[in-house]
C-alpha angles and dihedrals in degrees: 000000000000131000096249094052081046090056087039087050087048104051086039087064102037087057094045083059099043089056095046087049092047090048092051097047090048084049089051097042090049090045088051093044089048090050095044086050084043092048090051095046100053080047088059111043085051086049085053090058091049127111118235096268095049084043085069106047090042085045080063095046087046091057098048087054094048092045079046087049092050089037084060096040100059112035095036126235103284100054085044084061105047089038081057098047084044092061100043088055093051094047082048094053096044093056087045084053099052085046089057102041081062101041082051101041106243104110120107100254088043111144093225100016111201125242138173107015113350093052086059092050095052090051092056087046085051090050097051097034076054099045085053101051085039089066086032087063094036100049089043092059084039083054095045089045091053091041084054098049094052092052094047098052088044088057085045089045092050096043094059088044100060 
């Protein structure tokens, strides 16, 4: 076998496996979409049997899943995702940093509240405390999303296998 029909096995292959991976993806993408319709379906036929009070808590709920399915909808699934691991890192740090105002004494109701100097040095302690737990927290979601792909390629792997 010559080197030209390797590299036109190869491509062959490669292209074979870049389809199968495209049709998958596409499978998985339609039977997302068809649960989701489904989902919101089933939400609205039970919204339908509800009495007027329970309409407008369910007209607010309505309202949050269609500004989730826009939401969706516009920026894609993937930057949904990271915009909503965004925000739960923020909320995270937010409650850190109340925890450590207080540890450190510069919160408001402090009993001996800082001030000069060493005020200023426990603000810069509270930034970088805060700019650790910041990549802890990112390179712990990083970690679960990687776990998560490569369990989820092993089950896909196996599947195709059996």
């Amino acid at each position: 076998m010559s080197l030209d029909e390797s590299k036109i096995r190869v491509n062959t292959f490669l292209q074979q496996t870049l389809n199968a991976i495209a049709t998958k993806n596409e499978e998985a993408k339609n039977a997302f979409a068809s649960i989701l319709e489904s989902e919101i379906s089933i939400k609205q036929k039970e919204t339908s049997n509800e009495t007027p009070i329970e309409t407008l808590t369910s007209s607010s709920q309505d309202e949050a899943l269609e500004s989730f399915k826009e939401a969706l909808r516009t920026k894609g699934a993937l930057q949904f995702y990271q915009d909503y691991n965004f925000e739960k890192i923020e909320k995270m740090i937010e409650e850190k940093k109340a925890e450590l105002m207080d540890k450190l004494g510069l919160s408001e109701d402090a009993q001996t509240p800082l001030v000069g100097e060493e005020r200023a040095h426990a603000l810069a302690s509270l930034d970088e405390m805060l700019d650790a737990y910041r990549k802890q927290l990112q390179e712990k979601m990083q970690a679960e999303d990687e776990l998560k792909q490569q369990t989820s390629t092993l089950t896909t792997f196996l599947q195709d296998l059996a």
